[in-house]
Coordinates of C-alpha atoms and ligand atoms in Angstrom, one line a residue:
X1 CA 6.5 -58.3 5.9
X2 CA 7.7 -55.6 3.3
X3 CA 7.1 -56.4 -0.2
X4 CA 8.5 -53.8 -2.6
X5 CA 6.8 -54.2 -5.9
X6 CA 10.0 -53.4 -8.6
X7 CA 10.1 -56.6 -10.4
X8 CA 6.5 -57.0 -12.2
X9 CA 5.0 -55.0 -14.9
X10 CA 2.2 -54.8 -12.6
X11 CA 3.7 -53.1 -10.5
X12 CA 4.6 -50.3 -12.9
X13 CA 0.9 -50.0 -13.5
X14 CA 0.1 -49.4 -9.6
X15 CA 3.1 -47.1 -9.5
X16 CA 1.8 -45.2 -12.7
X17 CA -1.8 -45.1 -10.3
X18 CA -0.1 -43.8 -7.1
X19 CA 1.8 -41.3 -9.0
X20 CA -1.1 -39.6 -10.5
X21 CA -3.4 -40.2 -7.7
X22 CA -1.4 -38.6 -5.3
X23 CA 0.1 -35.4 -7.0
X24 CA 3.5 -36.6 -8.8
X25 CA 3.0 -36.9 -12.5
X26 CA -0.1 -36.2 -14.6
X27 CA -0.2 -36.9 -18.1
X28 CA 0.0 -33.7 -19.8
X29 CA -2.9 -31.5 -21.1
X30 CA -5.4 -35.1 -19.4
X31 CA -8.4 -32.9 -20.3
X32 CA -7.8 -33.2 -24.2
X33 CA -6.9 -37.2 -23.3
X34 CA -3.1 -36.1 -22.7
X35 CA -0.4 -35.5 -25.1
X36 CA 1.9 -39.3 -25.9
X37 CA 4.9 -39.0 -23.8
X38 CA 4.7 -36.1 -22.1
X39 CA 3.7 -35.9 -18.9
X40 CA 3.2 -33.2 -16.3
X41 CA 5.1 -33.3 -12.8
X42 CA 2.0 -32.3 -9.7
X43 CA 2.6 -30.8 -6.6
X44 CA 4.7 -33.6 -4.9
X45 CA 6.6 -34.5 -8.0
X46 CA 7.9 -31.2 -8.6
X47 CA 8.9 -31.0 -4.9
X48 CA 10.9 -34.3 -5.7
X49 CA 12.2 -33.3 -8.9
X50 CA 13.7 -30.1 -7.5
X51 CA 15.6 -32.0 -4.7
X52 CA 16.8 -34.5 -7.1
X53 CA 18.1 -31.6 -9.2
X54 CA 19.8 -29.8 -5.9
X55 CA 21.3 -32.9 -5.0
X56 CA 22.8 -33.7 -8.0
X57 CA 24.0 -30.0 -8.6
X58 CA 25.6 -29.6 -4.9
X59 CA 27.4 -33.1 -5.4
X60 CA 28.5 -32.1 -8.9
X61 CA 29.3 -28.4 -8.4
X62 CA 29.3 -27.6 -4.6
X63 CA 31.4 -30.9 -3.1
X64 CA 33.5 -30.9 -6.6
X65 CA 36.9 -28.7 -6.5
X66 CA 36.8 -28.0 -10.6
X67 CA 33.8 -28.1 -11.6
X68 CA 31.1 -25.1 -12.0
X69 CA 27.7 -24.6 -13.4
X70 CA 26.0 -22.9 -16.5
X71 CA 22.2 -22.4 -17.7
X72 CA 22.7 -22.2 -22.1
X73 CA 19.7 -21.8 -23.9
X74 CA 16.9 -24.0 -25.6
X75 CA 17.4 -22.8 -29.0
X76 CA 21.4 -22.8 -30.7
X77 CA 22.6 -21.9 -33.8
X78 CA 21.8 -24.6 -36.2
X79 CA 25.1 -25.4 -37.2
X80 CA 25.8 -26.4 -33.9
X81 CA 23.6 -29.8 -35.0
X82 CA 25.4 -30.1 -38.0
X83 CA 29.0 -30.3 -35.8
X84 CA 28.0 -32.6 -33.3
X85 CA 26.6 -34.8 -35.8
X86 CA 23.0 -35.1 -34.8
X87 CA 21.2 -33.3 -38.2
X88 CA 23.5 -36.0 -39.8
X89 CA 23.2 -39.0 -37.7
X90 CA 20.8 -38.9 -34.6
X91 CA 18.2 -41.0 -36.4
X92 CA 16.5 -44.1 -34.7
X93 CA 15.8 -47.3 -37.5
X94 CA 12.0 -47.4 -37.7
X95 CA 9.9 -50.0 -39.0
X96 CA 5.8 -50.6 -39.9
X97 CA 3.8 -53.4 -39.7
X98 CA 1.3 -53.2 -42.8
X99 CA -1.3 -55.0 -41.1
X100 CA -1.1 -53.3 -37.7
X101 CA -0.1 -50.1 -38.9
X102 CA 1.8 -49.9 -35.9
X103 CA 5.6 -48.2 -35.9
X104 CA 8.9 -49.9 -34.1
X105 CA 12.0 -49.1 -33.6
X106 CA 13.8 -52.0 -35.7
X107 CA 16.9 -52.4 -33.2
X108 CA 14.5 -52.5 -30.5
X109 CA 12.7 -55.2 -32.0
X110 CA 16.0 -57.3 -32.3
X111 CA 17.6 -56.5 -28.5
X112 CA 14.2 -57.8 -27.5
X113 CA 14.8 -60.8 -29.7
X114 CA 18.2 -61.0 -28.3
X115 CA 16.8 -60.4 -24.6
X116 CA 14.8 -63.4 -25.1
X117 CA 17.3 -65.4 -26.7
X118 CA 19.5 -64.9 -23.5
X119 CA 16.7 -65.3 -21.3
X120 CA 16.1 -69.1 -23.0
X121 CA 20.3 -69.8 -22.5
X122 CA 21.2 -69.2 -25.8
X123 CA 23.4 -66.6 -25.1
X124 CA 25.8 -67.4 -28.0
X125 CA 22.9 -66.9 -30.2
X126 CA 22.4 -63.6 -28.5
X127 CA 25.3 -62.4 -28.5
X128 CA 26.1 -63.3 -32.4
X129 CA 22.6 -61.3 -33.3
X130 CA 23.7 -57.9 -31.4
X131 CA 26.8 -58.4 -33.5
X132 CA 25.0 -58.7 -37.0
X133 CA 22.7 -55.9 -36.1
X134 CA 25.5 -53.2 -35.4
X135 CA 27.3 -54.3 -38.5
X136 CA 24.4 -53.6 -40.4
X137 CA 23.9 -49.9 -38.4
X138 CA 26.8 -49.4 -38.9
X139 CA 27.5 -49.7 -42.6
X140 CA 24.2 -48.3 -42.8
X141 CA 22.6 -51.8 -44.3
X142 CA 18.7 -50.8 -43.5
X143 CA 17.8 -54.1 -45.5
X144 CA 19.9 -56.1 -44.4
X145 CA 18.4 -55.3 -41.0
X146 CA 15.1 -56.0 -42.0
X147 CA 16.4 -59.3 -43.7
X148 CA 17.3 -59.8 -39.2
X149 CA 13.9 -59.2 -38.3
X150 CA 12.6 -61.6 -41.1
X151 CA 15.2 -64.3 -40.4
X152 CA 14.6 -64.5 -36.6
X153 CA 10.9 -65.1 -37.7
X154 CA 9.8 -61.9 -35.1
X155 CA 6.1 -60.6 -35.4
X156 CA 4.4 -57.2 -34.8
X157 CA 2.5 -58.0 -30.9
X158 CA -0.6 -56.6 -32.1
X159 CA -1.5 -58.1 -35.5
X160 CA 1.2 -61.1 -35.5
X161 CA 2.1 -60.9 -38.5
X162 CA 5.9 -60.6 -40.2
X163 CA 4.3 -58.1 -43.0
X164 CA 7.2 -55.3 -42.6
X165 CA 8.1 -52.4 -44.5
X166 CA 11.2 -51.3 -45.6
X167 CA 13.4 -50.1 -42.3
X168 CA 14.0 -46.0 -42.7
X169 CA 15.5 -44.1 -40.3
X170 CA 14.3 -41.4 -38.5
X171 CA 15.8 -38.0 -37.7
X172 CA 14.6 -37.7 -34.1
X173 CA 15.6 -33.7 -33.4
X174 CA 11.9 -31.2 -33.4
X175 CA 12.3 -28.5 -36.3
X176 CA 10.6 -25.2 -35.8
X177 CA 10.9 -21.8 -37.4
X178 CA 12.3 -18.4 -35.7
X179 CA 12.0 -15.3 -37.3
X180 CA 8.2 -13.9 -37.4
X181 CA 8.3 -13.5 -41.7
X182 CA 8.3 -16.7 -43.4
X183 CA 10.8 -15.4 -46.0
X184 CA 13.7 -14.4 -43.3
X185 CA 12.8 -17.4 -40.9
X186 CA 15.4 -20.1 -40.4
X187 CA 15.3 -23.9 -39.2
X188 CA 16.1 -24.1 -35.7
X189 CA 16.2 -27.3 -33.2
X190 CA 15.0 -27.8 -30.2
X191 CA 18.1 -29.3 -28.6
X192 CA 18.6 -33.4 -28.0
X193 CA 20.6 -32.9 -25.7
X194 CA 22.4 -30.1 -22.8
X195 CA 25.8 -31.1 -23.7
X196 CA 25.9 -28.8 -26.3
X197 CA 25.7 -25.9 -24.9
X198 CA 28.3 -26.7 -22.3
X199 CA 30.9 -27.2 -25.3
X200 CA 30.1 -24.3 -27.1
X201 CA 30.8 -22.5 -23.7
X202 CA 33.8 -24.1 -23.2
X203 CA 36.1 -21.2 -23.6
X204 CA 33.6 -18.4 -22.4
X205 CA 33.7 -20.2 -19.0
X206 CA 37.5 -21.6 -18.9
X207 CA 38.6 -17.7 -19.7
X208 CA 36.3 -16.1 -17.5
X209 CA 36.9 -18.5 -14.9
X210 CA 40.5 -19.1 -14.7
X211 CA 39.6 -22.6 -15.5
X212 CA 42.8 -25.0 -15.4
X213 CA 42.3 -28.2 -16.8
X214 CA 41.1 -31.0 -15.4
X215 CA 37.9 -29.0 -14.9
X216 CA 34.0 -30.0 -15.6
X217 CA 31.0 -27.7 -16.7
X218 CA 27.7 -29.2 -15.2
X219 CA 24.1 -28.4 -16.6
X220 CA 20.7 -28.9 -16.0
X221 CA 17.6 -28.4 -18.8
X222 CA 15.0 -29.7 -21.1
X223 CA 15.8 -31.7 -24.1
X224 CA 13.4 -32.7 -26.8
X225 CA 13.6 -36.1 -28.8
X226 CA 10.8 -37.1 -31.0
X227 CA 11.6 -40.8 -30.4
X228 CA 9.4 -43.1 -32.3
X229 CA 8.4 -45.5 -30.0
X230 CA 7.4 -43.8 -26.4
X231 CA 6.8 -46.3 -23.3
X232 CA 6.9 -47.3 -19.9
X233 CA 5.8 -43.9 -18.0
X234 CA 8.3 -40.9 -17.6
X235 CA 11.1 -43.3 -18.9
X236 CA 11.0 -42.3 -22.1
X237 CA 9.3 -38.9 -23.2
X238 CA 9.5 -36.8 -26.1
X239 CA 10.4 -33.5 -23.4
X240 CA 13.0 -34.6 -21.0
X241 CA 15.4 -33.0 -18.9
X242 CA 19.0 -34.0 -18.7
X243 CA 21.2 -33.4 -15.9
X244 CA 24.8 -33.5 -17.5
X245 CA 28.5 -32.6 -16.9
X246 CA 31.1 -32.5 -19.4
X247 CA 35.0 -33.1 -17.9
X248 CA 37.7 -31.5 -19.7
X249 CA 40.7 -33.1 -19.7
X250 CA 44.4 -33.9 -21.3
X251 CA 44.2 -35.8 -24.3
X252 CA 45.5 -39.2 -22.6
X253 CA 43.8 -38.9 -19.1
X254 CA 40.7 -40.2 -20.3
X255 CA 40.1 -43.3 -19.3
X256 CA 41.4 -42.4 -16.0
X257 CA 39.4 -39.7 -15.7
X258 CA 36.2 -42.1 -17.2
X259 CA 37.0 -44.6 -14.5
X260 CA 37.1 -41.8 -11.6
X261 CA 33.7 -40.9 -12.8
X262 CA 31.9 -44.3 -13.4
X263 CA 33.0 -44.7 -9.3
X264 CA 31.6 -41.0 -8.4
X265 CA 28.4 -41.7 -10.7
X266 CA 27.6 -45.6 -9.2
X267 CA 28.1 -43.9 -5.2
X268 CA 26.0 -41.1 -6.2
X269 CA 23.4 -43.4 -6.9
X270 CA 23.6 -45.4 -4.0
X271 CA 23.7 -42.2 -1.5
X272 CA 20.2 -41.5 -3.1
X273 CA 19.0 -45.1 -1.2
X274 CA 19.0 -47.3 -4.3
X275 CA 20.5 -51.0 -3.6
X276 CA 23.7 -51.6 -5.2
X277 CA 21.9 -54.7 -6.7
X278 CA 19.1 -52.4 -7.9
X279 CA 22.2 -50.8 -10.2
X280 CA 24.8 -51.8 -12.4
X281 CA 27.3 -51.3 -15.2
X282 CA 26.4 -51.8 -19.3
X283 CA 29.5 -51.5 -21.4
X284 CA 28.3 -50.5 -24.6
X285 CA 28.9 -52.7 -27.6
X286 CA 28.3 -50.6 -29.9
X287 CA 30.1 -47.2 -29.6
X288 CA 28.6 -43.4 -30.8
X289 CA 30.6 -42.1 -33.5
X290 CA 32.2 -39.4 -30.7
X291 CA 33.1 -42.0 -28.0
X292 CA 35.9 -44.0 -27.1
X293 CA 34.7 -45.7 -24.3
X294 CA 30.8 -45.7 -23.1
X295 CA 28.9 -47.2 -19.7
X296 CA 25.4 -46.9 -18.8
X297 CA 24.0 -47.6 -15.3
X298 CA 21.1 -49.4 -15.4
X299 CA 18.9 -49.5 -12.8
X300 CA 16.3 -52.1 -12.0
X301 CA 12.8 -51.0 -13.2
X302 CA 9.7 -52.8 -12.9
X303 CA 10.9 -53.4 -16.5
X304 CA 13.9 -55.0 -16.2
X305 CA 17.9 -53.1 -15.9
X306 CA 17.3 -50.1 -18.1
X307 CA 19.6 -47.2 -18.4
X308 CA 19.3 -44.3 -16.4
X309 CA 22.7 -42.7 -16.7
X310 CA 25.5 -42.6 -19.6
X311 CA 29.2 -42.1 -19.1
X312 CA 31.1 -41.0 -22.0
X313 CA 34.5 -40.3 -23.1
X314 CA 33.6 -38.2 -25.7
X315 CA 37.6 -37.6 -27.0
X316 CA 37.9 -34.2 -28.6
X317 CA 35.2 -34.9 -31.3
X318 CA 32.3 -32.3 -30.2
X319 CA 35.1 -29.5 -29.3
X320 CA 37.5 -30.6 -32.9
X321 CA 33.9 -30.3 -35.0
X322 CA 33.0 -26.9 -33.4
X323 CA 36.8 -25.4 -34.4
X324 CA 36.4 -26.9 -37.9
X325 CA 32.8 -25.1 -38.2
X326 CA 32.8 -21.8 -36.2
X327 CA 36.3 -21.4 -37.4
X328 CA 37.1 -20.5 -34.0
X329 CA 39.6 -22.1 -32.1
X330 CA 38.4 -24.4 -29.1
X331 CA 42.1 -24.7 -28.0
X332 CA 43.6 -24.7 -24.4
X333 CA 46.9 -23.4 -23.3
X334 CA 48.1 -25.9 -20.9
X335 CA 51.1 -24.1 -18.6
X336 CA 52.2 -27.4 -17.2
X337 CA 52.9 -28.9 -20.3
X338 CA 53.6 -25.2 -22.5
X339 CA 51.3 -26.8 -25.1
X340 CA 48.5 -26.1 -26.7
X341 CA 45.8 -28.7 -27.4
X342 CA 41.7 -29.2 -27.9
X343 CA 40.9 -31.0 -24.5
X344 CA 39.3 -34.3 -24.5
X345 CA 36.0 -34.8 -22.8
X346 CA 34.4 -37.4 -20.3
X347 CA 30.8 -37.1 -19.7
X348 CA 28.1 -37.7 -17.2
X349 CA 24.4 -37.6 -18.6
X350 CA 21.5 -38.7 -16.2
X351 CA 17.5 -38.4 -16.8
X352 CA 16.5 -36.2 -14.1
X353 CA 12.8 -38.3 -14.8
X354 CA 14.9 -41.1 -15.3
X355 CA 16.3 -40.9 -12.0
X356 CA 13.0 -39.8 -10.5
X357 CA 11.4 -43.1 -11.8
X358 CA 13.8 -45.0 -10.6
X359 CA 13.2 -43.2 -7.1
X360 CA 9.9 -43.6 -7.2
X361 CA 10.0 -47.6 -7.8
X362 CA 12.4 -48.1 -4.9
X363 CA 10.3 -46.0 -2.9
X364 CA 6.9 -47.7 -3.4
X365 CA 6.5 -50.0 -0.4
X366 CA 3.8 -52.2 0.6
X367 CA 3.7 -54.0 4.0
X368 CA 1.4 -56.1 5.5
X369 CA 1.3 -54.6 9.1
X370 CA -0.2 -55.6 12.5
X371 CA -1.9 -59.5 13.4
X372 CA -5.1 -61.0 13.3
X373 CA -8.0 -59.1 12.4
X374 CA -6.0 -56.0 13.2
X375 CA -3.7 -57.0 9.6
X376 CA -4.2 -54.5 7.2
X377 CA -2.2 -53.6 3.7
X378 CA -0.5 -50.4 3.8
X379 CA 1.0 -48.4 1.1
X380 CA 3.9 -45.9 1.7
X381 CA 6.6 -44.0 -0.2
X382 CA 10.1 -44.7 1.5
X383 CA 12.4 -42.3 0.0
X384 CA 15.1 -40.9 1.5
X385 CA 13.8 -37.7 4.3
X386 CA 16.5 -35.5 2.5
X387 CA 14.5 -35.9 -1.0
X388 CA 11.2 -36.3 0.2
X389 CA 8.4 -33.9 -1.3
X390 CA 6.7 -32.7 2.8
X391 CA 9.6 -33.1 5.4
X392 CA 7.2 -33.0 8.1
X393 CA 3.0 -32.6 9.1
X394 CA 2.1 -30.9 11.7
X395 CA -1.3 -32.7 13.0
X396 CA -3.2 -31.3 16.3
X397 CA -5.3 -34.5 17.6
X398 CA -8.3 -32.4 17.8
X399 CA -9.3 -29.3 16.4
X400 CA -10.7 -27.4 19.6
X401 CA -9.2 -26.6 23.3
X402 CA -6.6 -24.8 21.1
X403 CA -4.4 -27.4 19.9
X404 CA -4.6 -26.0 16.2
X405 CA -3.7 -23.2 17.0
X406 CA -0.8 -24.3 18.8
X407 CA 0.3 -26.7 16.0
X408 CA -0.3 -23.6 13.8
X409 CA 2.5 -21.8 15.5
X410 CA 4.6 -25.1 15.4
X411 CA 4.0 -24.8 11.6
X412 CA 5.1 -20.9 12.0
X413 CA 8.6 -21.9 13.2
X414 CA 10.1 -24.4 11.5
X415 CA 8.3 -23.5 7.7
X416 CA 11.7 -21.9 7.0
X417 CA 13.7 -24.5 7.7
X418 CA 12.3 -27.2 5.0
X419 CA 9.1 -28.0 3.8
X420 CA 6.1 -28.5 6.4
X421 CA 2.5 -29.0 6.3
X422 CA -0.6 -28.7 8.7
X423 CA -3.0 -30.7 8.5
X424 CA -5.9 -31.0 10.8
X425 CA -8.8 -32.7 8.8
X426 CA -9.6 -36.5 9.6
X427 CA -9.2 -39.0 12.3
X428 CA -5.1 -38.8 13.1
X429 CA -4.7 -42.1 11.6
X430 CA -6.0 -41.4 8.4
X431 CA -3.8 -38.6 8.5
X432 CA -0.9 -40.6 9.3
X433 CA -1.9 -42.9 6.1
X434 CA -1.9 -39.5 3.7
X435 CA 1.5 -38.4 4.5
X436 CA 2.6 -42.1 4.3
X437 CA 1.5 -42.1 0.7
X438 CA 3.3 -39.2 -0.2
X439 CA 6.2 -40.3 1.8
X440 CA 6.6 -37.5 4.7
X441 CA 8.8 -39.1 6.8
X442 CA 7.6 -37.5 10.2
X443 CA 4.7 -36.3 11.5
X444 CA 4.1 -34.1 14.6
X445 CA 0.9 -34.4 16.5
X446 CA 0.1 -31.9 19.1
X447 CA -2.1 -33.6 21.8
X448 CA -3.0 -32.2 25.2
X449 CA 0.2 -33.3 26.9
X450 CA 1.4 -30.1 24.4
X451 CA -0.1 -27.6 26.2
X452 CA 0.9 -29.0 29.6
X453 CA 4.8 -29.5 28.8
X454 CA 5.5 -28.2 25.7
X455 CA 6.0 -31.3 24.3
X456 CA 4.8 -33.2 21.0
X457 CA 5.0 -36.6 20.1
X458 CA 7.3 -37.7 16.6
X459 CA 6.8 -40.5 14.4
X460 CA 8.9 -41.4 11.8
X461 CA 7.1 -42.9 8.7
X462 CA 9.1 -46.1 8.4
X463 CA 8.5 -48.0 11.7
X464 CA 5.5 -46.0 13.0
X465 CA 7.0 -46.1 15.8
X466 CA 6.6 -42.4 18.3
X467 CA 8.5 -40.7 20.8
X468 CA 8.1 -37.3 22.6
X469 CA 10.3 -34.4 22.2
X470 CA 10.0 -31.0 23.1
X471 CA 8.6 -28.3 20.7
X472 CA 11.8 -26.4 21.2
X473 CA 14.5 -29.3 20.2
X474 CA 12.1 -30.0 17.1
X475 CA 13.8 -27.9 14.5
X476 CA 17.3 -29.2 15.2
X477 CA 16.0 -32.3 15.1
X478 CA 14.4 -32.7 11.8
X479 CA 16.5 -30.5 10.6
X480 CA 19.4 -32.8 10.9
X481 CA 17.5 -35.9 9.4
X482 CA 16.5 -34.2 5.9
X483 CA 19.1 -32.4 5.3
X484 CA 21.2 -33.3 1.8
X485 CA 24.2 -33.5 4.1
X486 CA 23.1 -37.0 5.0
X487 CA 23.5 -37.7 1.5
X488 CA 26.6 -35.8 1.1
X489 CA 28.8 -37.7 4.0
X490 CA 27.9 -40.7 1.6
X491 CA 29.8 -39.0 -1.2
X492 CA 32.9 -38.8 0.5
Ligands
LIG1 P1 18.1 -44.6 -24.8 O1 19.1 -45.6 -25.4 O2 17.3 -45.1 -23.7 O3 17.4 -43.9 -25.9 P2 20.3 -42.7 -24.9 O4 21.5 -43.6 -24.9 O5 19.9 -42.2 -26.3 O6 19.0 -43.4 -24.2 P3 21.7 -40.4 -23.9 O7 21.7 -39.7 -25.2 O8 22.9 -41.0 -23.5 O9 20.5 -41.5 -23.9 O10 21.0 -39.5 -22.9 C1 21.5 -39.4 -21.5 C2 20.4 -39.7 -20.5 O11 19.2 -38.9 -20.9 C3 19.9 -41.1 -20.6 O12 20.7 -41.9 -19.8 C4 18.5 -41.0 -20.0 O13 18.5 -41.0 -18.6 C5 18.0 -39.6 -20.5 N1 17.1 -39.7 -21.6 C6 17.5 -39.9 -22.9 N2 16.4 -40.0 -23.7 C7 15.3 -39.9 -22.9 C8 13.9 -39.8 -23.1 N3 13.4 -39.9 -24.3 N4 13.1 -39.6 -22.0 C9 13.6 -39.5 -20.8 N5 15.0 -39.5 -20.5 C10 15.8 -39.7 -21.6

């Protein structure tokens, strides 16, 4: 019987364990007792991370008529921050416990609350306190959010106590210097987010590229948030990357536009091998000062429906802020219409670790297999062949009579064609058991029958179940189960 483990917060902590133990995610510099929320991606997670990346960048670029790619930098001129708002505005609400000395995020403290109130059928009452809180945010009433925490009685976990401070908020964009003379250096930011650089490209990439709108700019790089409260794994770090898209459009296409892309973004999801009842749509009720309209699609963690992915439309804030600023026109000559007019924007923003989690959780699969005292646990990594980190291991059964050297030569031929492995230490089925861990959805064994008929047996990683094919039809074979194009036709 399969028993995925996505619904406990145990089973976070054995996902967290498999992760590290078998060469996805390390916590960063582990020999100093790590860095908080910052982790490290191993051998197999970067292998996983990098497919995730391709995929999204072929389905968003590559399968896409309109929409084309760009790599902007880390570091932008400051008052880039000061037009989008964030030096201004991209502050988190924190509050202290005096007793604890620990830190919270005060709106988190009251969507828990609210959570809670829900889960008890009060969902009046939860309702009613969302709609207090963003009043408060958003006249900028700090104490009357603390007078929330006090009213609905809530308590720091760790020393139970209601002794808060005052609720400040928190700027969460990392300062540093550039220039090498203190005099002449300048405050720069490490960027919150990739969309930035994508808009301050807009017209360097809609000239050079004969861009007609609608048209989208897609992007993939770090971003950098020094968010107060960091938890639950790679969900939330303080170095993240973002894998966004910014859709330029006619002011009053929008929301068709923004309902075109929710569709695109909840498939997309899906083709990746999440369940559609692993994922679903959160209207925001309380809309960024840029948006019009907002989504997130949350997927199931072990933690509950968090958000993985944000759909925006952005109107023509971040390009109308950037004219106003730079003094440079962010305008677009539209020939259809002979008019002239700042384009309005719908986004796409997904976590690339975000999504990785996610893949990860689905993937983690333990199944009681065979009867009797044959029954044993076993522990395996179902992702999809197209994204996993080892497409194939090539195993001989035995070292001697030649077979490695024929599985070597196995290896030698289809290396190119995606990622292979040899391995030839153990008894096969422990062998069997390492690639199930890392989720290698076939191996190839090379047994004596090889040398006979030049034939090898297959078996696939999910049922454990073999067949023999011949060495020669091998390539195609594979070939045509882990390639992205499986993923693709899903898009269509
Ligand atoms: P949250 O409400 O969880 O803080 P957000 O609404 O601020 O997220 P956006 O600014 O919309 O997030 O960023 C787009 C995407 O970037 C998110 O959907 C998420 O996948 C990812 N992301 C944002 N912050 C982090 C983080 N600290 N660590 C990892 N991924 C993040």
């Amino acid at each position: 019987m399969e028993n995925k483990k996505t619904d406990t917060a145990s089973a976070l902590k054995d996902i967290i364990s498999h992760a590290k133990e078998y060469g996805f995610v390390f916590p960063s510099s582990e020999i100093y007792d790590g860095l908080q929320a910052v982790y490290d991606y191993g051998q197999n997670g970067v292998e996983l991370k990098n497919n995730l990346k391709t995929v999204w960048w072929k389905a968003m670029t590559m399968l896409q008529d309109n929409v084309v790619g760009i790599d902007a930098s880390i570091f932008m001129h400051p008052l880039t921050w000061k037009a989008s708002g964030h030096v201004d505005s991209f502050n988190d609400p924190m509050i202290d416990n005096r007793d604890s000395k620990k830190r919270y995020r005060a709106d988190t403290l009251l969507e828990d609350r609210s959570a809670l109130l829900e889960d008890q059928g009060k969902a009046d009452e939860a309702k009613a306190l969302m709609q207090h809180m963003a009043k408060c945010l958003d006249a900028g009433d700090l104490e009357g959010v603390r007078q929330l925490i006090i009213d609905q009685k809530i308590t720091c976990p760790v020393s139970n106590t209601a002794n808060w401070t005052e609720v400040r908020q928190f700027n969460l964009m990392f300062s540093t210097q550039v220039g090498a003379v203190s005099e002449d250096a300048s405050l720069i930011y490490l960027r919150p987010e990739t969309a930035q650089g994508i808009f301050v490209n807009f017209l360097n990439v809609q000239k050079t590229g004969r861009m007609k709108i609608p048209f989208g700019i897609a992007q993939i790089g770090k971003a950098f948030r020094n968010e107060i409260v960091a938890r639950n794994f790679i969900f939330r770090m303080r170095e993240f990357e973002q894998m966004e898209m910014q859709f330029f459009v006619r002011p009053g296409t929008e929301m068709e536009w923004y309902a075109t892309w929710k569709e695109t973004r909840m498939k997309f999801h899906q083709a990746l091998g999440l369940p559609a009842d692993s994922l679903k749509f959160h209207d925001h009720d309380k809309l960024a000062h840029y948006a019009n309209a907002a989504v997130d699609i949350e997927y199931k963690f072990p933690f509950g429906f968090k958000e993985m992915e944000g759909i925006h439309s952005r109107t023509d804030f971040d390009l109308k802020s950037h004219q106003e600023l730079s003094k440079k026109k962010q305008q677009y000559f539209d020939p259809e219409i002979n008019e002239n007019y700042i384009p309005y924007v719908v986004e796409t923003s997904v976590g690339a670790d975000r999504l990785f989690l996610a893949i990860l959780c689905n993937a983690y699969t333990e199944e009681t297999v065979g009867e009797g005292e044959q029954e044993k646990q076993r522990v395996y990594l179902n992702f999809h062949p197209a994204l996993a980190p080892v497409k194939v291991a090539v195993l001989p059964l035995v070292k001697k009579d030649g077979l490695a050297e024929k599985a070597q030569e196995i290896v030698k031929e289809i290396k190119f064609a995606f990622n292979t492995t040899y391995d030839e230490g153990g008894a096969i089925g422990k062998r069997y058991t390492r690639q199930d861990l890392i989720g290698t959805p076939y191996c190839v064994v090379v047994d004596y029958q090889t040398m006979e008929d030049q034939t090898v047996t297959i078996r696939d990683r999910n049922t454990m179940s073999q067949e023999r094919i011949s060495i020669a039809d091998l390539k195609e074979k594979i070939g045509h189960a882990v390639s992205m194009e499986r993923i693709f036709e899903k898009l269509l």
